[in-house]
Amino acid sequence: MKVVLIAMILILSQNILAAASTIEKFKSELSHELLLDLQHLSRVSDDIRIKKASGFILMMMNRSGAEATYNDKTNVIYLRPKNFVGNRVISISDFSQGNRYSFYPLADTIFHELAHADFDVHIENKLPDFNRFLKSEVMAWFRQNFRGVNSKIATHELFGYTAGDSILTLNFQMQDILLAHGMNFNTGKCFSERALKRIAEQRGLATKLEFKEVKENFDFYKKIVPTVVYVKGKVVDFSKKNFPENYKRRLYNYFVDQYNMPKTYSELIQNMNKSHYFDRLKACYKNILNP
């Protein structure tokens, strides 16, 4: 009996380690690229498994058109095979330098499903105040405004889409900032000398070399928290239902607190000026500003 118990403990330990190692590269490289702190994903992965969909699961996903699914009874995330390299979740370094943009739709899906798991295994068990907000306020809002729609699933999906959209939106904004300063996000290359000289003059980079704001400041939650979710294949559009602004802010602030997402566009600019992107900016302009 003791031998069986020890064997079970060893198997369980291996499963937990496997779950954490499955997303380790994805987590560390995405953190580096988007200037985030994704250590919280390690806490989430301790309580779940991530599997490559196959057989019956994959067949059902093909029928529904789902890119991924999370089973809250078994705490398993199923991802399509395209989301894996071997037995680990795909990461940005698995793409060629000029094809990096192809990673982000996959990252959106993966982060979306990890958010479902986070809701299920972490928020519900360890964050009573935020859990109460989601269940007593957000779910109640969906029940009141969309009769016939499962309010629990709608709230889960709102949380998941907020997670995924944060990855896509942040990547888009960073690409836009880099391009405006003469740098190609996907290839990692600088613009031509002529183009860099023009940009340096336009943005006053000779006075102070730094990333500048190229648009008016805005709160990220206003761009990221969605107004449309899908519940069992049905579109739930609440763009005209006056979803409370403080709900949107509190939803996004969860990701600010857990993953160091920037609250505002100005904060993103500040983060980039303190990051490896600034080192790349200096390299681009080394011979332009200091001939």
Coordinates of N, CA and C in Angstrom, one line a residue, residues 11 37 99 116 120 126 145 149 158 165 173 235 241 244 287:
I11 N 3.9 10.2 -9.6 CA 3.2 10.4 -10.9 C 2.5 11.8 -10.9
D37 N 5.2 40.6 -16.7 CA 5.7 39.6 -15.7 C 4.6 38.5 -15.6
N99 N 8.4 36.3 -39.6 CA 7.1 35.7 -39.5 C 6.5 35.8 -38.0
H116 N -9.2 31.3 -18.4 CA -10.3 30.4 -17.9 C -9.8 29.6 -16.7
D120 N -10.9 29.6 -12.7 CA -11.4 28.4 -12.1 C -10.6 27.9 -10.9
K126 N -8.8 31.6 -4.2 CA -7.8 32.4 -3.5 C -8.0 33.9 -3.5
N145 N -29.4 41.6 -18.1 CA -29.4 42.2 -19.4 C -29.5 41.2 -20.5
V149 N -29.2 33.7 -21.6 CA -27.8 33.5 -21.8 C -27.2 33.1 -20.5
L158 N -16.0 36.8 -21.0 CA -15.5 38.2 -20.9 C -14.1 38.2 -20.3
D165 N -7.3 39.6 -25.7 CA -7.2 40.9 -26.3 C -6.1 41.8 -25.8
Q173 N 0.1 48.0 -30.3 CA 0.5 49.3 -29.9 C 2.1 49.4 -29.9
V235 N -23.5 34.9 -30.4 CA -22.9 36.2 -30.2 C -23.7 37.0 -29.1
K241 N -25.5 48.2 -24.2 CA -26.1 47.9 -23.0 C -25.5 48.6 -21.8
P244 N -21.0 48.7 -17.2 CA -20.4 49.8 -16.3 C -18.9 50.0 -16.5
N287 N 24.8 55.8 -35.5 CA 25.5 56.5 -36.6 C 24.8 57.7 -37.2

